[in-house]
């Protein structure tokens, strides 16, 4: 394989988990919820996928239940932030730390085996020069993105639920007057985000890596947050942002393998520096949902 093919293949592999999580985060933020616990959702999904895959001998079962583990974290987040009115940022950061500690303890206490889902190649397309093997030969769960991306777009922009959800992110007081249960819609968006983030973490574990390592998400949840800002809270541009950050991470891994001698700390920091730069330069230029991160209480303007 040429250097371009190696970098392209690595970029796509590293983008896929980000893309799954970004679909959910984009929906959550359009509803007005800034989901800081995304990192914990992905990490919990990764651990659950390997643990369940080890226990059942089925990586597919691990992938499915790993996705639901992300929903569990989202449900805890929703309970504390909506029913107990705890600050959502505090809840998110606490959940991230709690999941990191819990998965580290359990990974030592349990015997986890390598588990990995099978790889598929699309006949004909996988034989295209340069692009074929890198793009059209993937672990089978990666192809779930093909229906999920248009499905999320349709859900957000072509359904009554999506209209109500976006209204909750723009003007929750008006949405409430219209008869929309604002916090219920936000909880639904948060649970959907948990499902997608759990799927992203599960795919990272049983799709790309094939095992679980402590803190294996390594800040990817925060990179996804940056990708949503980079994309201006629009699905298409958010996914392009995921590809950009995935490519930066791919260069970190591919450059030494290709014989280029670049300082290791620089390569490790590059994706995160890029994410911070994107937030600094684009956060003020893009228009976020007006009620993003603002708690809703009926009767308050």
CSV table of C-alpha atoms in Angstrom, one decimal:
chain,number,residue,atom,x,y,z
A,1,UNK,CA,0.0,0.0,0.0
A,2,UNK,CA,1.1,3.5,-0.7
A,3,UNK,CA,1.6,6.1,2.0
A,4,UNK,CA,-1.7,7.8,0.9
A,5,UNK,CA,-3.6,4.5,1.2
A,6,UNK,CA,-2.2,3.8,4.7
A,7,UNK,CA,-3.1,7.3,6.0
A,8,UNK,CA,-6.5,7.1,4.3
A,9,UNK,CA,-7.3,3.7,5.8
A,10,UNK,CA,-6.2,4.8,9.3
A,11,UNK,CA,-8.2,8.1,9.0
A,12,UNK,CA,-11.4,6.2,8.2
A,13,UNK,CA,-10.9,3.6,10.9
A,14,UNK,CA,-10.3,6.4,13.5
A,15,UNK,CA,-13.2,8.5,12.2
A,16,UNK,CA,-15.9,5.8,12.5
A,17,UNK,CA,-16.2,5.8,16.3
A,18,UNK,CA,-16.2,9.6,16.3
A,19,UNK,CA,-19.0,9.7,13.7
A,20,UNK,CA,-21.3,7.4,15.7
A,21,UNK,CA,-20.9,9.5,18.8
A,22,UNK,CA,-21.2,12.8,16.8
A,23,UNK,CA,-24.6,11.8,15.4
A,24,UNK,CA,-25.9,11.5,19.0
A,25,UNK,CA,-24.2,14.6,20.3
A,26,UNK,CA,-25.5,16.7,17.4
A,27,UNK,CA,-29.1,15.6,18.2
A,28,UNK,CA,-28.6,16.3,22.0
A,29,UNK,CA,-27.2,19.7,21.4
A,30,UNK,CA,-29.9,20.7,19.0
A,31,UNK,CA,-32.3,20.0,21.9
A,32,UNK,CA,-30.3,22.3,24.2
A,33,UNK,CA,-28.2,19.7,26.1
A,34,UNK,CA,-24.5,20.1,26.1
A,35,UNK,CA,-23.5,16.6,26.9
A,36,UNK,CA,-20.2,16.7,28.8
A,37,UNK,CA,-20.6,13.0,29.8
A,38,UNK,CA,-20.0,11.9,26.2
A,39,UNK,CA,-16.5,10.6,27.1
A,40,UNK,CA,-18.0,8.4,29.9
A,41,UNK,CA,-20.7,7.1,27.6
A,42,UNK,CA,-18.1,6.0,25.0
A,43,UNK,CA,-15.8,4.4,27.6
A,44,UNK,CA,-18.7,2.6,29.3
A,45,UNK,CA,-19.8,1.3,25.9
A,46,UNK,CA,-16.2,0.1,25.1
A,47,UNK,CA,-15.9,-1.8,28.4
A,48,UNK,CA,-19.3,-3.3,28.3
A,49,UNK,CA,-18.8,-4.5,24.7
A,50,UNK,CA,-15.6,-6.4,25.6
A,51,UNK,CA,-17.0,-7.7,28.9
A,52,UNK,CA,-20.2,-9.0,27.4
A,53,UNK,CA,-18.4,-10.3,24.3
A,54,UNK,CA,-16.0,-12.2,26.6
A,55,UNK,CA,-18.9,-13.6,28.7
A,56,UNK,CA,-21.1,-14.7,25.7
A,57,UNK,CA,-18.5,-15.4,23.1
A,58,UNK,CA,-20.3,-13.1,20.8
A,59,UNK,CA,-18.7,-9.8,19.7
A,60,UNK,CA,-22.0,-8.9,18.1
A,61,UNK,CA,-23.9,-9.2,21.4
A,62,UNK,CA,-21.1,-7.2,23.0
A,63,UNK,CA,-21.6,-4.4,20.4
A,64,UNK,CA,-25.4,-4.3,20.9
A,65,UNK,CA,-25.2,-4.3,24.7
A,66,UNK,CA,-22.3,-2.0,24.7
A,67,UNK,CA,-24.5,0.5,23.0
A,68,UNK,CA,-27.1,0.1,25.7
A,69,UNK,CA,-24.4,0.8,28.3
A,70,UNK,CA,-24.1,4.3,26.9
A,71,UNK,CA,-27.9,4.7,27.4
A,72,UNK,CA,-27.4,3.7,31.0
A,73,UNK,CA,-24.9,6.6,31.5
A,74,UNK,CA,-27.3,8.9,29.7
A,75,UNK,CA,-30.1,7.9,32.0
A,76,UNK,CA,-28.1,8.6,35.1
A,77,UNK,CA,-27.1,12.0,33.6
A,78,UNK,CA,-30.7,12.8,32.8
A,79,UNK,CA,-31.9,11.8,36.3
A,80,UNK,CA,-29.4,14.0,38.1
A,81,UNK,CA,-29.7,17.0,35.8
A,82,UNK,CA,-33.5,17.0,35.2
A,83,UNK,CA,-35.0,15.4,38.3
A,84,UNK,CA,-32.6,16.5,40.9
A,85,UNK,CA,-31.6,19.8,39.1
A,86,UNK,CA,-27.9,19.3,39.6
A,87,UNK,CA,-25.7,21.4,37.3
A,88,UNK,CA,-25.3,19.5,34.0
A,89,UNK,CA,-21.6,20.3,33.7
A,90,UNK,CA,-20.9,18.9,37.2
A,91,UNK,CA,-23.0,15.8,36.4
A,92,UNK,CA,-21.1,15.2,33.1
A,93,UNK,CA,-17.6,15.7,34.5
A,94,UNK,CA,-18.5,13.5,37.6
A,95,UNK,CA,-19.8,10.7,35.3
A,96,UNK,CA,-16.7,10.8,33.2
A,97,UNK,CA,-14.4,10.4,36.2
A,98,UNK,CA,-16.7,7.7,37.8
A,99,UNK,CA,-16.8,5.6,34.6
A,100,UNK,CA,-13.1,5.9,34.1
A,101,UNK,CA,-12.4,4.7,37.7
A,102,UNK,CA,-15.1,2.0,37.6
A,103,UNK,CA,-13.9,0.5,34.2
A,104,UNK,CA,-10.3,0.6,35.4
A,105,UNK,CA,-11.2,-1.4,38.5
A,106,UNK,CA,-13.4,-3.9,36.7
A,107,UNK,CA,-10.9,-4.5,33.9
A,108,UNK,CA,-8.4,-5.6,36.6
A,109,UNK,CA,-10.9,-7.7,38.5
A,110,UNK,CA,-12.3,-9.5,35.4
A,111,UNK,CA,-10.6,-11.7,32.8
A,112,UNK,CA,-11.3,-10.0,29.5
A,113,UNK,CA,-10.5,-11.9,26.2
A,114,UNK,CA,-9.8,-10.4,22.8
A,115,UNK,CA,-13.1,-10.1,20.9
A,116,UNK,CA,-13.6,-8.6,17.5
A,117,UNK,CA,-16.4,-8.5,14.9
A,118,UNK,CA,-15.8,-9.8,11.4
A,119,UNK,CA,-14.6,-7.7,8.5
A,120,UNK,CA,-16.7,-7.2,5.3
A,121,UNK,CA,-15.7,-6.1,1.9
A,122,UNK,CA,-18.2,-4.7,-0.6
A,123,UNK,CA,-17.8,-6.8,-3.8
A,124,UNK,CA,-16.5,-4.7,-6.7
A,125,UNK,CA,-16.1,-1.5,-4.8
A,126,UNK,CA,-13.3,-3.0,-2.6
A,127,UNK,CA,-11.2,-3.7,-5.7
A,128,UNK,CA,-11.1,0.0,-6.8
A,129,UNK,CA,-7.5,1.2,-7.0
A,130,UNK,CA,-6.3,3.3,-4.1
A,131,UNK,CA,-9.7,3.9,-2.5
A,132,UNK,CA,-11.2,0.4,-2.6
A,133,UNK,CA,-9.5,-1.4,0.2
A,134,UNK,CA,-9.2,1.6,2.5
A,135,UNK,CA,-12.9,2.7,2.2
A,136,UNK,CA,-14.9,-0.4,1.3
A,137,UNK,CA,-13.3,-3.0,3.5
A,138,UNK,CA,-14.3,-2.4,7.1
A,139,UNK,CA,-15.6,-4.2,10.2
A,140,UNK,CA,-19.3,-4.8,9.4
A,141,UNK,CA,-20.7,-2.4,12.0
A,142,UNK,CA,-19.0,0.5,10.2
A,143,UNK,CA,-21.5,0.1,7.4
A,144,UNK,CA,-24.3,1.0,9.9
A,145,UNK,CA,-23.3,4.6,9.4
A,146,UNK,CA,-24.7,4.4,5.8
A,147,UNK,CA,-28.4,4.2,7.0
A,148,UNK,CA,-27.8,6.0,10.3
A,149,UNK,CA,-26.6,9.3,8.8
A,150,UNK,CA,-29.7,9.9,6.6
A,151,UNK,CA,-31.9,8.5,9.4
A,152,UNK,CA,-30.6,11.1,11.9
A,153,UNK,CA,-31.1,13.9,9.3
A,154,UNK,CA,-34.6,12.8,8.6
A,155,UNK,CA,-35.4,12.5,12.3
A,156,UNK,CA,-34.1,16.0,13.0
A,157,UNK,CA,-35.5,17.8,10.0
A,158,UNK,CA,-38.5,15.9,8.7
A,159,UNK,CA,-40.4,14.7,11.8
A,160,UNK,CA,-42.6,16.4,14.3
A,161,UNK,CA,-40.4,15.0,17.0
A,162,UNK,CA,-37.3,16.7,15.5
A,163,UNK,CA,-39.1,20.0,15.1
A,164,UNK,CA,-40.2,19.9,18.8
A,165,UNK,CA,-36.6,18.9,19.8
A,166,UNK,CA,-35.1,21.8,17.9
A,167,UNK,CA,-37.6,24.2,19.4
A,168,UNK,CA,-36.5,23.1,22.8
A,169,UNK,CA,-32.9,24.1,21.9
A,170,UNK,CA,-33.9,27.4,20.4
A,171,UNK,CA,-36.7,28.7,22.6
A,172,UNK,CA,-37.8,26.3,25.4
A,173,UNK,CA,-40.2,28.8,26.9
A,174,UNK,CA,-42.2,29.1,23.6
A,175,UNK,CA,-42.0,25.4,23.2
A,176,UNK,CA,-43.5,24.9,26.6
A,177,UNK,CA,-46.3,27.3,25.9
A,178,UNK,CA,-47.0,25.2,22.7
A,179,UNK,CA,-47.5,22.1,24.8
A,180,UNK,CA,-44.1,20.5,24.3
A,181,UNK,CA,-42.7,18.8,27.4
A,182,UNK,CA,-39.2,20.4,27.1
A,183,UNK,CA,-37.2,18.3,29.6
A,184,UNK,CA,-38.8,15.1,28.3
A,185,UNK,CA,-37.7,16.0,24.7
A,186,UNK,CA,-34.2,16.8,26.1
A,187,UNK,CA,-34.1,13.5,28.0
A,188,UNK,CA,-35.1,11.6,24.8
A,189,UNK,CA,-32.3,13.4,22.9
A,190,UNK,CA,-29.8,12.6,25.6
A,191,UNK,CA,-30.8,8.9,25.7
A,192,UNK,CA,-30.4,8.8,21.9
A,193,UNK,CA,-26.9,10.4,22.3
A,194,UNK,CA,-26.1,7.7,24.9
A,195,UNK,CA,-27.1,5.0,22.4
A,196,UNK,CA,-24.9,6.5,19.6
A,197,UNK,CA,-22.0,7.2,21.9
A,198,UNK,CA,-22.2,3.8,23.4
A,199,UNK,CA,-22.1,2.3,19.9
A,200,UNK,CA,-19.1,4.5,19.1
A,201,UNK,CA,-17.2,3.2,22.1
A,202,UNK,CA,-18.3,-0.4,21.5
A,203,UNK,CA,-17.2,-0.2,17.9
A,204,UNK,CA,-13.8,1.2,19.0
A,205,UNK,CA,-13.4,-1.8,21.3
A,206,UNK,CA,-14.7,-4.8,19.4
A,207,UNK,CA,-14.4,-3.3,15.9
A,208,UNK,CA,-11.1,-1.5,15.7
A,209,UNK,CA,-9.0,-2.6,18.8
A,210,UNK,CA,-10.4,-6.0,19.6
A,211,UNK,CA,-9.9,-5.6,23.4
A,212,UNK,CA,-10.3,-3.2,26.2
A,213,UNK,CA,-7.6,-0.9,27.7
A,214,UNK,CA,-7.8,1.6,30.5
A,215,UNK,CA,-9.1,4.9,29.3
A,216,UNK,CA,-9.0,3.6,25.7
A,217,UNK,CA,-11.3,6.4,24.5
A,218,UNK,CA,-8.5,8.9,25.5
A,219,UNK,CA,-10.5,12.1,25.1
A,220,UNK,CA,-12.4,11.1,22.0
A,221,UNK,CA,-15.6,12.3,23.6
A,222,UNK,CA,-14.2,15.8,23.9
A,223,UNK,CA,-13.0,15.7,20.3
A,224,UNK,CA,-16.6,14.9,19.2
A,225,UNK,CA,-17.8,18.0,21.2
A,226,UNK,CA,-15.2,20.0,19.2
A,227,UNK,CA,-16.4,18.4,15.9
A,228,UNK,CA,-20.0,19.5,16.6
A,229,UNK,CA,-18.9,23.1,17.2
A,230,UNK,CA,-16.7,22.8,14.1
A,231,UNK,CA,-19.7,21.7,12.1
A,232,UNK,CA,-21.9,24.5,13.3
A,233,UNK,CA,-24.4,22.1,14.8
A,234,UNK,CA,-25.2,20.7,11.4
A,235,UNK,CA,-24.8,16.9,10.7
A,236,UNK,CA,-22.9,17.1,7.4
A,237,UNK,CA,-20.3,19.6,8.7
A,238,UNK,CA,-20.0,17.8,12.0
A,239,UNK,CA,-19.1,14.5,10.2
A,240,UNK,CA,-16.5,16.4,8.1
A,241,UNK,CA,-15.1,17.7,11.4
A,242,UNK,CA,-14.9,14.1,12.6
A,243,UNK,CA,-13.0,13.1,9.5
A,244,UNK,CA,-10.6,16.0,10.0
A,245,UNK,CA,-9.8,15.0,13.6
A,246,UNK,CA,-9.6,11.3,12.6
A,247,UNK,CA,-7.1,12.2,9.9
A,248,UNK,CA,-5.0,14.2,12.4
A,249,UNK,CA,-5.0,11.1,14.7
A,250,UNK,CA,-4.2,8.9,11.7
A,251,UNK,CA,-1.1,11.0,10.9
A,252,UNK,CA,0.1,10.5,14.4
A,253,UNK,CA,0.0,6.8,14.0
A,254,UNK,CA,1.1,6.5,10.4
A,255,UNK,CA,4.0,8.9,10.2
A,256,UNK,CA,6.4,6.9,12.3
A,257,UNK,CA,5.4,3.7,10.5
A,258,UNK,CA,6.2,5.4,7.2
A,259,UNK,CA,9.7,6.4,8.4
A,260,UNK,CA,9.1,10.1,9.2
A,261,UNK,CA,10.8,11.1,12.4
A,262,UNK,CA,8.6,13.6,14.2
A,263,UNK,CA,8.6,14.3,17.9
A,264,UNK,CA,6.3,11.8,19.6
A,265,UNK,CA,4.7,14.4,22.0
A,266,UNK,CA,3.9,16.6,19.0
A,267,UNK,CA,2.2,13.8,17.2
A,268,UNK,CA,0.2,12.7,20.3
A,269,UNK,CA,-1.0,16.3,21.0
A,270,UNK,CA,-1.8,17.1,17.4
A,271,UNK,CA,-5.5,15.9,17.3
A,272,UNK,CA,-6.3,17.6,20.6
A,273,UNK,CA,-4.5,20.9,19.6
A,274,UNK,CA,-6.5,20.9,16.4
A,275,UNK,CA,-9.8,20.3,18.4
A,276,UNK,CA,-9.0,23.2,20.7
A,277,UNK,CA,-8.1,25.5,17.8
A,278,UNK,CA,-11.3,24.6,16.1
A,279,UNK,CA,-13.3,25.6,19.2
A,280,UNK,CA,-11.4,28.8,19.6
A,281,UNK,CA,-11.8,30.0,16.0
A,282,UNK,CA,-15.2,28.6,15.2
A,283,UNK,CA,-17.2,28.8,18.4
A,284,UNK,CA,-18.0,32.5,17.9
A,285,UNK,CA,-18.5,32.3,14.2
A,286,UNK,CA,-21.1,29.5,14.3
A,287,UNK,CA,-24.5,30.1,15.8
A,288,UNK,CA,-25.2,27.6,18.5
A,289,UNK,CA,-28.8,26.7,19.6
A,290,UNK,CA,-29.9,29.7,21.7
A,291,UNK,CA,-30.8,27.7,24.7
A,292,UNK,CA,-27.8,25.3,24.6
A,293,UNK,CA,-26.6,24.3,28.1
A,294,UNK,CA,-29.3,26.5,29.7
A,295,UNK,CA,-31.5,24.6,32.2
A,296,UNK,CA,-35.3,24.8,31.6
A,297,UNK,CA,-37.6,25.7,34.4
A,298,UNK,CA,-41.3,26.4,33.6
A,299,UNK,CA,-42.3,30.0,34.1
A,300,UNK,CA,-38.7,31.4,33.9
A,301,UNK,CA,-37.8,33.7,31.0
